[in-house]
Amino acid sequence: MFVILRRDFLNIVKNPALLFANTLFPFLLVAIIGGMSGGMFASDTVSAHDYYAVSILVFTALNISIISPNTFMEVSVKKANLRIGYSPVKSWQIYVSKIVSTFVFAVLCLGLLSLLFFLLYGVDYGGGFLPFFALVGGLSLFASTLGVTMAILFKDEESANQLLGVLNILFAFMGGIFFHPRILGETFARASVVSPARWVLEGAFRIIFDDDVSLALPILAVFAGLILIFLAVCKKSFRLEDYV
């Protein structure tokens, strides 16, 4: 299991596009949007960089789902999948390794970004950084598992990523990542309760500004339940011959 996990993780970190999308790109988004939106935040307690650093961290965690199909179906990975198919490993170890390696990569990237935002912009994560990061990490694990599940169901990287890309953008708009969902109407705002981004963003801001961690455990419990459902789907649907 460890050998498979190590190989999957190295495949991710050796991909320049994935490194850029999960480190430099979010950083540039916060720098640009935070700088342009500074005048819109008149409060002394929250700046544009505070708001967008947290929201872009959530958006980055959500987009981790797009990495997972790559760990299954990128050309060089398919060759490795063939070798694994003839080795004495259980099938669940293969897709669980994809989930864990993607999650570890996400946590490292999000941790680095959180540190940079704190050092460069003085972003305040409140007195509960661990609860805040647990929420973002929980979203990352949810996204990693969702991505692997879509890869197994669609058996095609392009189709899986197209659907995941649409879902991520929809969840981001519904979650208030870039603007409040009420801008798009009350109906859209009411429907936004289904967005994982909204759950995490609301929980994160309560932790940061109110020192209120009451939403953290319920949100993580929902993620745990959904992850278990996704794993059950993976177990039922996974066939290694579809990925070689």
C-alpha positions as a printed NumPy array, in Angstrom:
array([[  0.   ,   0.   ,   0.   ],
       [  2.766,   2.455,   0.933],
       [  4.605,   1.813,  -2.345],
       [  1.466,   2.543,  -4.375],
       [  0.732,   5.635,  -2.283],
       [  4.266,   6.954,  -2.724],
       [  4.141,   6.451,  -6.482],
       [  0.751,   8.156,  -6.777],
       [  1.946,  11.122,  -4.709],
       [  5.112,  11.528,  -6.796],
       [  3.041,  11.418,  -9.992],
       [  1.052,  14.387,  -8.679],
       [  3.965,  16.537,  -7.484],
       [  5.868,  15.949, -10.731],
       [  3.015,  17.516, -12.712],
       [  3.806,  21.257, -13.162],
       [  0.213,  22.134, -14.089],
       [ -1.146,  20.634, -10.858],
       [  1.507,  22.397,  -8.79 ],
       [  0.706,  25.729, -10.435],
       [ -3.074,  25.298, -10.074],
       [ -2.831,  24.543,  -6.364],
       [ -0.095,  26.937,  -5.24 ],
       [  0.775,  29.912,  -7.434],
       [ -2.653,  30.353,  -9.053],
       [ -4.614,  30.653,  -5.752],
       [ -1.934,  32.971,  -4.4  ],
       [ -2.21 ,  35.238,  -7.451],
       [ -6.015,  35.221,  -7.19 ],
       [ -5.881,  36.449,  -3.605],
       [ -3.202,  39.052,  -4.423],
       [ -5.112,  40.44 ,  -7.423],
       [ -8.707,  40.234,  -6.185],
       [ -7.736,  41.324,  -2.68 ],
       [ -5.855,  44.32 ,  -4.039],
       [ -8.669,  45.348,  -6.4  ],
       [-11.392,  44.931,  -3.754],
       [ -9.676,  46.743,  -0.891],
       [-12.033,  49.73 ,  -1.026],
       [-15.102,  47.514,  -0.706],
       [-14.176,  46.445,   2.839],
       [-14.638,  49.352,   5.225],
       [-14.492,  47.224,   8.384],
       [-11.445,  47.394,  10.64 ],
       [-11.867,  43.726,  11.567],
       [-11.832,  42.189,   8.09 ],
       [ -9.903,  43.218,   4.988],
       [-10.294,  42.144,   1.386],
       [ -7.265,  39.893,   1.769],
       [ -8.8  ,  38.303,   4.888],
       [-12.022,  37.474,   3.064],
       [-10.553,  36.306,  -0.217],
       [ -7.712,  34.346,   1.373],
       [-10.252,  32.223,   3.251],
       [-12.663,  31.917,   0.315],
       [ -9.902,  31.023,  -2.19 ],
       [ -8.529,  28.407,   0.222],
       [-12.009,  26.867,   0.255],
       [-12.22 ,  27.091,  -3.547],
       [ -8.804,  25.453,  -3.912],
       [ -9.852,  22.62 ,  -1.584],
       [-13.016,  22.125,  -3.634],
       [-11.047,  21.974,  -6.891],
       [ -8.878,  19.15 ,  -5.562],
       [-11.524,  16.824,  -7.015],
       [-10.123,  17.481, -10.505],
       [ -6.734,  16.011,  -9.559],
       [ -8.13 ,  12.573,  -8.711],
       [ -9.112,  11.49 , -12.25 ],
       [ -5.578,  12.363, -13.353],
       [ -4.173,   9.864, -10.831],
       [ -6.185,   7.152, -12.596],
       [ -6.119,   7.969, -16.262],
       [ -3.094,  10.062, -17.204],
       [ -1.117,   8.125, -19.844],
       [  1.944,   7.332, -17.722],
       [ -0.293,   6.313, -14.819],
       [ -2.164,   3.777, -16.946],
       [  1.077,   1.899, -17.562],
       [  1.689,   1.733, -13.831],
       [ -1.893,   0.56 , -13.293],
       [ -1.163,  -2.41 , -15.552],
       [  1.84 ,  -3.415, -13.446],
       [ -0.198,  -3.082, -10.255],
       [ -2.87 ,  -5.31 , -11.751],
       [ -0.433,  -8.221, -11.789],
       [  0.891,  -7.571,  -8.275],
       [ -0.566,  -9.101,  -5.077],
       [ -2.584,  -6.078,  -3.895],
       [ -6.241,  -5.76 ,  -3.036],
       [ -8.333,  -3.687,  -5.422],
       [ -9.456,  -1.26 ,  -2.688],
       [ -5.834,  -0.327,  -2.031],
       [ -5.568,   1.082,  -5.535],
       [ -8.38 ,   3.62 ,  -5.38 ],
       [ -7.824,   4.423,  -1.694],
       [ -4.206,   5.225,  -2.562],
       [ -5.43 ,   7.704,  -5.188],
       [ -7.661,   9.378,  -2.592],
       [ -4.995,   9.552,   0.116],
       [ -2.204,  10.78 ,  -2.167],
       [ -4.446,  13.525,  -3.558],
       [ -5.523,  14.48 ,  -0.03 ],
       [ -1.925,  14.658,   1.244],
       [ -0.965,  16.85 ,  -1.718],
       [ -3.961,  19.106,  -1.007],
       [ -3.116,  19.486,   2.68 ],
       [  0.492,  20.425,   1.879],
       [ -0.576,  23.022,  -0.704],
       [ -3.296,  24.496,   1.517],
       [ -0.935,  24.606,   4.487],
       [  1.679,  26.452,   2.426],
       [ -0.903,  28.931,   1.12 ],
       [ -2.301,  29.534,   4.622],
       [  1.191,  30.307,   5.887],
       [  1.952,  32.669,   2.996],
       [ -1.333,  34.554,   3.461],
       [ -0.56 ,  34.953,   7.159],
       [  3.008,  36.135,   6.621],
       [  2.378,  38.454,   3.661],
       [ -1.113,  39.811,   4.359],
       [ -1.535,  39.197,   8.067],
       [ -4.619,  37.069,   7.419],
       [ -6.279,  36.242,  10.724],
       [ -7.537,  32.665,  11.089],
       [ -8.97 ,  33.437,  14.512],
       [ -8.117,  31.632,  17.709],
       [ -9.103,  28.339,  16.159],
       [ -6.698,  27.659,  13.302],
       [ -6.927,  23.9  ,  13.848],
       [-10.763,  23.827,  13.595],
       [-10.529,  26.101,  10.542],
       [ -7.926,  23.91 ,   8.857],
       [ -9.884,  20.782,   9.814],
       [-12.846,  22.159,   7.849],
       [-10.707,  22.93 ,   4.811],
       [ -8.987,  19.556,   5.124],
       [-12.344,  17.806,   5.426],
       [-13.497,  19.503,   2.231],
       [-10.259,  18.38 ,   0.535],
       [-10.824,  14.755,   1.55 ],
       [-14.439,  14.965,   0.377],
       [-13.291,  16.428,  -2.957],
       [-10.55 ,  13.812,  -3.385],
       [-13.028,  11.001,  -2.809],
       [-15.615,  12.594,  -5.1  ],
       [-13.032,  12.89 ,  -7.88 ],
       [-11.985,   9.248,  -7.596],
       [-15.631,   8.161,  -7.555],
       [-16.347,  10.13 , -10.751],
       [-13.246,   8.642, -12.396],
       [-14.419,   5.125, -11.56 ],
       [-17.965,   5.768, -12.773],
       [-17.07 ,   7.561, -16.017],
       [-13.854,   5.622, -16.803],
       [-12.744,   8.684, -18.774],
       [-10.645,  11.569, -17.47 ],
       [-12.089,  14.221, -19.775],
       [-15.733,  13.383, -19.009],
       [-15.105,  13.18 , -15.265],
       [-13.237,  16.484, -15.198],
       [-15.875,  18.256, -17.282],
       [-18.588,  17.279, -14.819],
       [-16.419,  18.055, -11.805],
       [-15.449,  21.435, -13.246],
       [-19.101,  22.408, -13.685],
       [-19.983,  21.151, -10.195],
       [-17.088,  23.038,  -8.612],
       [-18.008,  26.327, -10.28 ],
       [-21.661,  25.845,  -9.334],
       [-20.761,  25.031,  -5.731],
       [-18.423,  28.051,  -5.634],
       [-21.098,  30.476,  -6.843],
       [-23.697,  28.939,  -4.535],
       [-21.239,  29.02 ,  -1.642],
       [-20.413,  32.718,  -1.902],
       [-16.774,  32.236,  -2.841],
       [-16.714,  35.286,  -5.126],
       [-19.967,  37.095,  -4.212],
       [-23.073,  36.535,  -2.125],
       [-25.484,  34.079,  -3.828],
       [-28.421,  36.471,  -3.235],
       [-27.066,  38.53 ,  -6.128],
       [-28.448,  35.78 ,  -8.387],
       [-31.865,  35.814,  -6.7  ],
       [-33.554,  34.464,  -3.599],
       [-34.294,  31.088,  -5.175],
       [-30.623,  30.576,  -5.983],
       [-29.676,  31.731,  -2.473],
       [-32.046,  29.207,  -0.854],
       [-30.718,  26.42 ,  -3.091],
       [-27.164,  27.261,  -2.037],
       [-27.606,  25.26 ,   1.179],
       [-26.548,  22.168,  -0.805],
       [-23.107,  23.637,  -1.558],
       [-20.206,  22.173,   0.467],
       [-18.367,  25.448,  -0.152],
       [-21.105,  27.33 ,   1.679],
       [-20.96 ,  24.967,   4.662],
       [-17.214,  25.338,   5.005],
       [-17.16 ,  29.082,   4.373],
       [-19.869,  29.758,   6.939],
       [-18.217,  27.464,   9.467],
       [-14.816,  29.064,   8.809],
       [-16.041,  32.634,   9.261],
       [-17.793,  31.7  ,  12.505],
       [-14.53 ,  30.233,  13.77 ],
       [-12.467,  33.231,  12.677],
       [-14.707,  36.13 ,  13.666],
       [-16.89 ,  34.704,  16.461],
       [-14.635,  32.008,  17.955],
       [-17.614,  29.71 ,  17.37 ],
       [-16.68 ,  26.135,  16.439],
       [-20.205,  24.75 ,  16.781],
       [-20.586,  24.111,  13.047],
       [-17.253,  22.324,  12.615],
       [-18.232,  18.871,  13.92 ],
       [-21.615,  18.709,  12.098],
       [-19.957,  19.714,   8.82 ],
       [-17.166,  17.166,   9.251],
       [-19.755,  14.513,  10.146],
       [-21.646,  15.217,   6.904],
       [-18.396,  14.965,   4.937],
       [-17.608,  11.658,   6.659],
       [-21.015,  10.259,   5.734],
       [-20.685,  11.338,   2.102],
       [-17.157,   9.927,   1.904],
       [-18.394,   6.551,   3.165],
       [-21.104,   6.576,   0.475],
       [-18.537,   7.402,  -2.217],
       [-16.254,   4.598,  -0.992],
       [-19.147,   2.144,  -1.19 ],
       [-19.756,   3.229,  -4.792],
       [-16.039,   2.808,  -5.545],
       [-15.999,  -0.686,  -4.065],
       [-19.01 ,  -1.741,  -6.115],
       [-17.902,  -0.18 ,  -9.41 ],
       [-14.107,  -0.44 ,  -9.513],
       [-12.589,  -2.79 , -12.115],
       [ -8.85 ,  -2.397, -12.703],
       [ -9.096,  -3.479, -16.346],
       [-10.998,  -0.246, -17.073],
       [ -7.909,   1.855, -16.231],
       [ -5.091,   0.124, -18.127]])
